[in-house]
Amino acid sequence: MEGDKGDAAECEMAETYGFEHSEEDERDEDDVDIENQYYGSKELVASDASEALSGFREVVRLGGDKSDWGFKALKQIVKLQLKLRNYESVRSSYREMLSYIKSADPRNLHKVIVKIFELVSTSGEIALLQELFDTTHDALKHTNIDRLWFKTNPALKIQYAHSHNSSMAQLPRLPTELLVKVVAGLELDDEL
């Protein structure tokens, strides 16, 4: 009964002062809930990794279709899974994170991708680094974000890592791809 009185009082106050609740207000409340879930999960990273992962997964779920919070949560999931050396989960979560390419801020996307490449390259997991590079390259190739493709290109890191692990034969095919991309860009400039 008391809930009914509260609702009635809110309606009366809204009528008196001309306030109306809108869908935007509800969305703002949802954003606050998602933000709280994100930061609560981030606080758990050091003390309870499993609970933090669950919390970040909940942020992705609550965020709906390709939200900024979902992207941030997936970034944290990938970083935490790297720390836990759960490389299979890193692969799938990273692919899921890349599905946010079109909705994420390109500057933030660049920083996140580079940071993840740095973390993987320091882990010594060269095969994982190569796979994430290929996955990123494929995802960016289907967008019109050439600048991001160049900025996130980890060719030097991969080549450096390969050279220090005596696997020179496995150096990526990137120089050829890079040359093709540059030449294609130059041809476009000539047409303009």
PDB file of C-alpha atoms in Angstrom:
ATOM      1  CA  MET A   1       0.000   0.000   0.000  1.00  0.00           C
ATOM      2  CA  GLU A   2       2.749   2.379   0.871  1.00  0.00           C
ATOM      3  CA  GLY A   3       4.243   1.941  -2.634  1.00  0.00           C
ATOM      4  CA  ASP A   4       0.901   3.092  -4.057  1.00  0.00           C
ATOM      5  CA  LYS A   5       1.021   6.222  -1.873  1.00  0.00           C
ATOM      6  CA  GLY A   6       4.560   6.940  -3.075  1.00  0.00           C
ATOM      7  CA  ASP A   7       3.552   6.539  -6.728  1.00  0.00           C
ATOM      8  CA  ALA A   8       0.523   8.770  -6.210  1.00  0.00           C
ATOM      9  CA  ALA A   9       2.642  11.392  -4.470  1.00  0.00           C
ATOM     10  CA  GLU A  10       5.157  11.331  -7.318  1.00  0.00           C
ATOM     11  CA  CYS A  11       2.377  11.759  -9.885  1.00  0.00           C
ATOM     12  CA  GLU A  12       0.824  14.610  -7.877  1.00  0.00           C
ATOM     13  CA  MET A  13       4.201  16.329  -7.524  1.00  0.00           C
ATOM     14  CA  ALA A  14       4.896  15.839 -11.249  1.00  0.00           C
ATOM     15  CA  GLU A  15       1.540  17.430 -12.104  1.00  0.00           C
ATOM     16  CA  THR A  16       2.097  20.299  -9.663  1.00  0.00           C
ATOM     17  CA  TYR A  17       5.564  21.140 -10.906  1.00  0.00           C
ATOM     18  CA  GLY A  18       5.134  20.099 -14.518  1.00  0.00           C
ATOM     19  CA  PHE A  19       7.614  17.217 -14.350  1.00  0.00           C
ATOM     20  CA  GLU A  20       7.175  14.307 -16.640  1.00  0.00           C
ATOM     21  CA  HIS A  21       9.099  11.066 -16.557  1.00  0.00           C
ATOM     22  CA  SER A  22      10.418  10.178 -19.947  1.00  0.00           C
ATOM     23  CA  GLU A  23      12.047   7.194 -21.539  1.00  0.00           C
ATOM     24  CA  GLU A  24      15.251   9.224 -21.542  1.00  0.00           C
ATOM     25  CA  ASP A  25      15.147   9.396 -17.726  1.00  0.00           C
ATOM     26  CA  GLU A  26      14.790   5.617 -17.626  1.00  0.00           C
ATOM     27  CA  ARG A  27      17.719   5.225 -20.033  1.00  0.00           C
ATOM     28  CA  ASP A  28      19.820   7.512 -17.815  1.00  0.00           C
ATOM     29  CA  GLU A  29      18.988   5.329 -14.812  1.00  0.00           C
ATOM     30  CA  ASP A  30      19.948   2.232 -16.817  1.00  0.00           C
ATOM     31  CA  ASP A  31      23.262   3.877 -17.752  1.00  0.00           C
ATOM     32  CA  VAL A  32      23.952   4.610 -14.086  1.00  0.00           C
ATOM     33  CA  ASP A  33      23.232   0.965 -13.207  1.00  0.00           C
ATOM     34  CA  ILE A  34      25.556  -0.245 -15.968  1.00  0.00           C
ATOM     35  CA  GLU A  35      28.268   2.205 -14.917  1.00  0.00           C
ATOM     36  CA  ASN A  36      27.973   1.088 -11.296  1.00  0.00           C
ATOM     37  CA  GLN A  37      28.190  -2.560 -12.380  1.00  0.00           C
ATOM     38  CA  TYR A  38      31.297  -1.778 -14.461  1.00  0.00           C
ATOM     39  CA  TYR A  39      33.166   0.058 -11.698  1.00  0.00           C
ATOM     40  CA  GLY A  40      32.073  -2.494  -9.088  1.00  0.00           C
ATOM     41  CA  SER A  41      33.507  -5.242 -11.286  1.00  0.00           C
ATOM     42  CA  LYS A  42      36.688  -3.275 -11.864  1.00  0.00           C
ATOM     43  CA  GLU A  43      37.207  -3.066  -8.088  1.00  0.00           C
ATOM     44  CA  LEU A  44      36.976  -6.871  -7.889  1.00  0.00           C
ATOM     45  CA  VAL A  45      39.744  -7.516 -10.443  1.00  0.00           C
ATOM     46  CA  ALA A  46      42.518  -7.733  -7.823  1.00  0.00           C
ATOM     47  CA  SER A  47      40.572  -9.648  -5.183  1.00  0.00           C
ATOM     48  CA  ASP A  48      38.163 -11.957  -7.046  1.00  0.00           C
ATOM     49  CA  ALA A  49      38.894 -12.431 -10.743  1.00  0.00           C
ATOM     50  CA  SER A  50      36.033 -14.875 -11.278  1.00  0.00           C
ATOM     51  CA  GLU A  51      33.480 -12.491  -9.785  1.00  0.00           C
ATOM     52  CA  ALA A  52      34.975  -9.603 -11.777  1.00  0.00           C
ATOM     53  CA  LEU A  53      34.599 -11.580 -15.018  1.00  0.00           C
ATOM     54  CA  SER A  54      30.961 -12.320 -14.170  1.00  0.00           C
ATOM     55  CA  GLY A  55      30.361  -8.665 -13.412  1.00  0.00           C
ATOM     56  CA  PHE A  56      31.900  -7.515 -16.688  1.00  0.00           C
ATOM     57  CA  ARG A  57      29.816 -10.098 -18.575  1.00  0.00           C
ATOM     58  CA  GLU A  58      26.751  -8.618 -16.901  1.00  0.00           C
ATOM     59  CA  VAL A  59      27.789  -5.146 -18.116  1.00  0.00           C
ATOM     60  CA  VAL A  60      27.964  -6.485 -21.678  1.00  0.00           C
ATOM     61  CA  ARG A  61      24.512  -8.034 -21.267  1.00  0.00           C
ATOM     62  CA  LEU A  62      22.978  -4.911 -19.702  1.00  0.00           C
ATOM     63  CA  GLY A  63      24.610  -2.612 -22.233  1.00  0.00           C
ATOM     64  CA  GLY A  64      22.565  -4.034 -25.042  1.00  0.00           C
ATOM     65  CA  ASP A  65      23.559  -3.596 -28.634  1.00  0.00           C
ATOM     66  CA  LYS A  66      27.174  -2.427 -28.924  1.00  0.00           C
ATOM     67  CA  SER A  67      27.271   0.105 -26.080  1.00  0.00           C
ATOM     68  CA  ASP A  68      30.367   1.958 -24.891  1.00  0.00           C
ATOM     69  CA  TRP A  69      30.055   0.178 -21.555  1.00  0.00           C
ATOM     70  CA  GLY A  70      29.960  -3.191 -23.312  1.00  0.00           C
ATOM     71  CA  PHE A  71      33.131  -2.326 -25.210  1.00  0.00           C
ATOM     72  CA  LYS A  72      34.881  -1.197 -22.011  1.00  0.00           C
ATOM     73  CA  ALA A  73      33.755  -4.339 -20.197  1.00  0.00           C
ATOM     74  CA  LEU A  74      35.028  -6.580 -22.994  1.00  0.00           C
ATOM     75  CA  LYS A  75      38.371  -4.784 -22.857  1.00  0.00           C
ATOM     76  CA  GLN A  76      38.567  -5.586 -19.141  1.00  0.00           C
ATOM     77  CA  ILE A  77      37.515  -9.189 -19.790  1.00  0.00           C
ATOM     78  CA  VAL A  78      40.292  -9.652 -22.354  1.00  0.00           C
ATOM     79  CA  LYS A  79      42.896  -8.096 -20.049  1.00  0.00           C
ATOM     80  CA  LEU A  80      41.787 -10.231 -17.101  1.00  0.00           C
ATOM     81  CA  GLN A  81      41.735 -13.415 -19.172  1.00  0.00           C
ATOM     82  CA  LEU A  82      45.276 -12.621 -20.365  1.00  0.00           C
ATOM     83  CA  LYS A  83      46.346 -12.210 -16.767  1.00  0.00           C
ATOM     84  CA  LEU A  84      44.757 -15.579 -15.928  1.00  0.00           C
ATOM     85  CA  ARG A  85      46.417 -17.133 -19.013  1.00  0.00           C
ATOM     86  CA  ASN A  86      43.041 -18.283 -20.317  1.00  0.00           C
ATOM     87  CA  TYR A  87      44.041 -17.820 -23.956  1.00  0.00           C
ATOM     88  CA  GLU A  88      41.064 -19.561 -25.560  1.00  0.00           C
ATOM     89  CA  SER A  89      38.737 -17.153 -23.768  1.00  0.00           C
ATOM     90  CA  VAL A  90      40.997 -14.262 -24.787  1.00  0.00           C
ATOM     91  CA  ARG A  91      40.449 -15.192 -28.423  1.00  0.00           C
ATOM     92  CA  SER A  92      36.661 -15.330 -28.217  1.00  0.00           C
ATOM     93  CA  SER A  93      36.308 -12.223 -26.036  1.00  0.00           C
ATOM     94  CA  TYR A  94      38.670 -10.279 -28.289  1.00  0.00           C
ATOM     95  CA  ARG A  95      36.603 -11.212 -31.351  1.00  0.00           C
ATOM     96  CA  GLU A  96      33.474 -10.119 -29.506  1.00  0.00           C
ATOM     97  CA  MET A  97      35.163  -6.826 -28.567  1.00  0.00           C
ATOM     98  CA  LEU A  98      36.076  -6.214 -32.209  1.00  0.00           C
ATOM     99  CA  SER A  99      32.401  -6.542 -33.140  1.00  0.00           C
ATOM    100  CA  TYR A 100      32.056  -3.114 -31.498  1.00  0.00           C
ATOM    101  CA  ILE A 101      34.354  -1.459 -34.080  1.00  0.00           C
ATOM    102  CA  LYS A 102      31.626   0.514 -35.800  1.00  0.00           C
ATOM    103  CA  SER A 103      30.139   1.876 -32.568  1.00  0.00           C
ATOM    104  CA  ALA A 104      33.327   2.501 -30.561  1.00  0.00           C
ATOM    105  CA  ASP A 105      35.204   5.787 -30.553  1.00  0.00           C
ATOM    106  CA  PRO A 106      38.120   5.242 -32.999  1.00  0.00           C
ATOM    107  CA  ARG A 107      40.628   6.979 -30.678  1.00  0.00           C
ATOM    108  CA  ASN A 108      39.636   4.749 -27.785  1.00  0.00           C
ATOM    109  CA  LEU A 109      39.541   1.697 -30.041  1.00  0.00           C
ATOM    110  CA  HIS A 110      43.105   2.406 -31.146  1.00  0.00           C
ATOM    111  CA  LYS A 111      44.356   2.705 -27.562  1.00  0.00           C
ATOM    112  CA  VAL A 112      42.603  -0.483 -26.488  1.00  0.00           C
ATOM    113  CA  ILE A 113      43.881  -2.560 -29.393  1.00  0.00           C
ATOM    114  CA  VAL A 114      47.451  -1.314 -28.951  1.00  0.00           C
ATOM    115  CA  LYS A 115      47.311  -1.957 -25.196  1.00  0.00           C
ATOM    116  CA  ILE A 116      46.084  -5.511 -25.740  1.00  0.00           C
ATOM    117  CA  PHE A 117      48.810  -6.145 -28.316  1.00  0.00           C
ATOM    118  CA  GLU A 118      51.388  -4.868 -25.805  1.00  0.00           C
ATOM    119  CA  LEU A 119      50.048  -7.166 -23.091  1.00  0.00           C
ATOM    120  CA  VAL A 120      50.041 -10.187 -25.389  1.00  0.00           C
ATOM    121  CA  SER A 121      53.514  -9.426 -26.771  1.00  0.00           C
ATOM    122  CA  THR A 122      54.950  -9.309 -23.248  1.00  0.00           C
ATOM    123  CA  SER A 123      53.298 -12.648 -22.427  1.00  0.00           C
ATOM    124  CA  GLY A 124      55.507 -14.432 -24.953  1.00  0.00           C
ATOM    125  CA  GLU A 125      52.475 -15.966 -26.662  1.00  0.00           C
ATOM    126  CA  ILE A 126      53.572 -15.253 -30.239  1.00  0.00           C
ATOM    127  CA  ALA A 127      50.944 -17.515 -31.807  1.00  0.00           C
ATOM    128  CA  LEU A 128      48.209 -15.684 -29.881  1.00  0.00           C
ATOM    129  CA  LEU A 129      49.662 -12.323 -30.900  1.00  0.00           C
ATOM    130  CA  GLN A 130      49.672 -13.391 -34.546  1.00  0.00           C
ATOM    131  CA  GLU A 131      46.094 -14.660 -34.292  1.00  0.00           C
ATOM    132  CA  LEU A 132      44.862 -11.449 -32.658  1.00  0.00           C
ATOM    133  CA  PHE A 133      46.690  -9.430 -35.291  1.00  0.00           C
ATOM    134  CA  ASP A 134      45.032 -11.424 -38.091  1.00  0.00           C
ATOM    135  CA  THR A 135      41.635 -11.100 -36.411  1.00  0.00           C
ATOM    136  CA  THR A 136      42.105  -7.333 -36.036  1.00  0.00           C
ATOM    137  CA  HIS A 137      43.375  -6.967 -39.575  1.00  0.00           C
ATOM    138  CA  ASP A 138      40.350  -8.845 -40.939  1.00  0.00           C
ATOM    139  CA  ALA A 139      37.906  -6.831 -38.819  1.00  0.00           C
ATOM    140  CA  LEU A 140      39.429  -3.493 -39.847  1.00  0.00           C
ATOM    141  CA  LYS A 141      39.642  -4.471 -43.492  1.00  0.00           C
ATOM    142  CA  HIS A 142      35.837  -4.522 -43.619  1.00  0.00           C
ATOM    143  CA  THR A 143      35.523  -0.968 -42.336  1.00  0.00           C
ATOM    144  CA  ASN A 144      36.436   2.384 -43.780  1.00  0.00           C
ATOM    145  CA  ILE A 145      38.825   3.141 -40.959  1.00  0.00           C
ATOM    146  CA  ASP A 146      42.140   2.983 -42.846  1.00  0.00           C
ATOM    147  CA  ARG A 147      43.773   5.355 -40.399  1.00  0.00           C
ATOM    148  CA  LEU A 148      42.951   2.996 -37.545  1.00  0.00           C
ATOM    149  CA  TRP A 149      44.276   0.059 -39.567  1.00  0.00           C
ATOM    150  CA  PHE A 150      47.640   1.824 -39.912  1.00  0.00           C
ATOM    151  CA  LYS A 151      47.727   3.031 -36.303  1.00  0.00           C
ATOM    152  CA  THR A 152      46.950  -0.358 -34.774  1.00  0.00           C
ATOM    153  CA  ASN A 153      49.219  -2.273 -37.079  1.00  0.00           C
ATOM    154  CA  PRO A 154      51.488  -4.275 -34.784  1.00  0.00           C
ATOM    155  CA  ALA A 155      53.915  -5.396 -37.490  1.00  0.00           C
ATOM    156  CA  LEU A 156      57.013  -4.149 -35.720  1.00  0.00           C
ATOM    157  CA  LYS A 157      56.022  -5.727 -32.410  1.00  0.00           C
ATOM    158  CA  ILE A 158      55.267  -9.048 -34.057  1.00  0.00           C
ATOM    159  CA  GLN A 159      58.488  -8.957 -36.034  1.00  0.00           C
ATOM    160  CA  TYR A 160      60.422  -7.969 -32.925  1.00  0.00           C
ATOM    161  CA  ALA A 161      58.846 -10.812 -30.939  1.00  0.00           C
ATOM    162  CA  HIS A 162      59.542 -13.318 -33.720  1.00  0.00           C
ATOM    163  CA  SER A 163      63.147 -12.181 -34.053  1.00  0.00           C
ATOM    164  CA  HIS A 164      63.742 -12.642 -30.329  1.00  0.00           C
ATOM    165  CA  ASN A 165      62.213 -16.100 -30.410  1.00  0.00           C
ATOM    166  CA  SER A 166      64.273 -17.321 -33.362  1.00  0.00           C
ATOM    167  CA  SER A 167      61.220 -17.762 -35.541  1.00  0.00           C
ATOM    168  CA  MET A 168      62.197 -15.480 -38.405  1.00  0.00           C
ATOM    169  CA  ALA A 169      60.554 -17.826 -40.927  1.00  0.00           C
ATOM    170  CA  GLN A 170      57.189 -17.065 -39.347  1.00  0.00           C
ATOM    171  CA  LEU A 171      57.379 -13.314 -39.856  1.00  0.00           C
ATOM    172  CA  PRO A 172      53.988 -12.060 -40.943  1.00  0.00           C
ATOM    173  CA  ARG A 173      53.092 -11.212 -44.489  1.00  0.00           C
ATOM    174  CA  LEU A 174      52.432  -7.678 -43.351  1.00  0.00           C
ATOM    175  CA  PRO A 175      55.038  -5.745 -45.348  1.00  0.00           C
ATOM    176  CA  THR A 176      53.394  -6.822 -48.610  1.00  0.00           C
ATOM    177  CA  GLU A 177      49.929  -5.977 -47.279  1.00  0.00           C
ATOM    178  CA  LEU A 178      51.177  -2.646 -45.997  1.00  0.00           C
ATOM    179  CA  LEU A 179      52.674  -1.822 -49.394  1.00  0.00           C
ATOM    180  CA  VAL A 180      49.399  -2.719 -51.150  1.00  0.00           C
ATOM    181  CA  LYS A 181      47.456  -0.472 -48.754  1.00  0.00           C
ATOM    182  CA  VAL A 182      49.845   2.453 -49.259  1.00  0.00           C
ATOM    183  CA  VAL A 183      49.849   2.100 -53.050  1.00  0.00           C
ATOM    184  CA  ALA A 184      46.050   1.920 -53.082  1.00  0.00           C
ATOM    185  CA  GLY A 185      45.957   5.114 -51.012  1.00  0.00           C
ATOM    186  CA  LEU A 186      48.347   6.849 -53.375  1.00  0.00           C
ATOM    187  CA  GLU A 187      46.248   5.846 -56.373  1.00  0.00           C
ATOM    188  CA  LEU A 188      43.193   7.355 -54.690  1.00  0.00           C
ATOM    189  CA  ASP A 189      45.115  10.594 -54.094  1.00  0.00           C
ATOM    190  CA  ASP A 190      46.109  10.715 -57.786  1.00  0.00           C
ATOM    191  CA  GLU A 191      42.456  10.385 -58.819  1.00  0.00           C
ATOM    192  CA  LEU A 192      41.449  13.331 -56.655  1.00  0.00           C
TER     193      LEU A 192
END
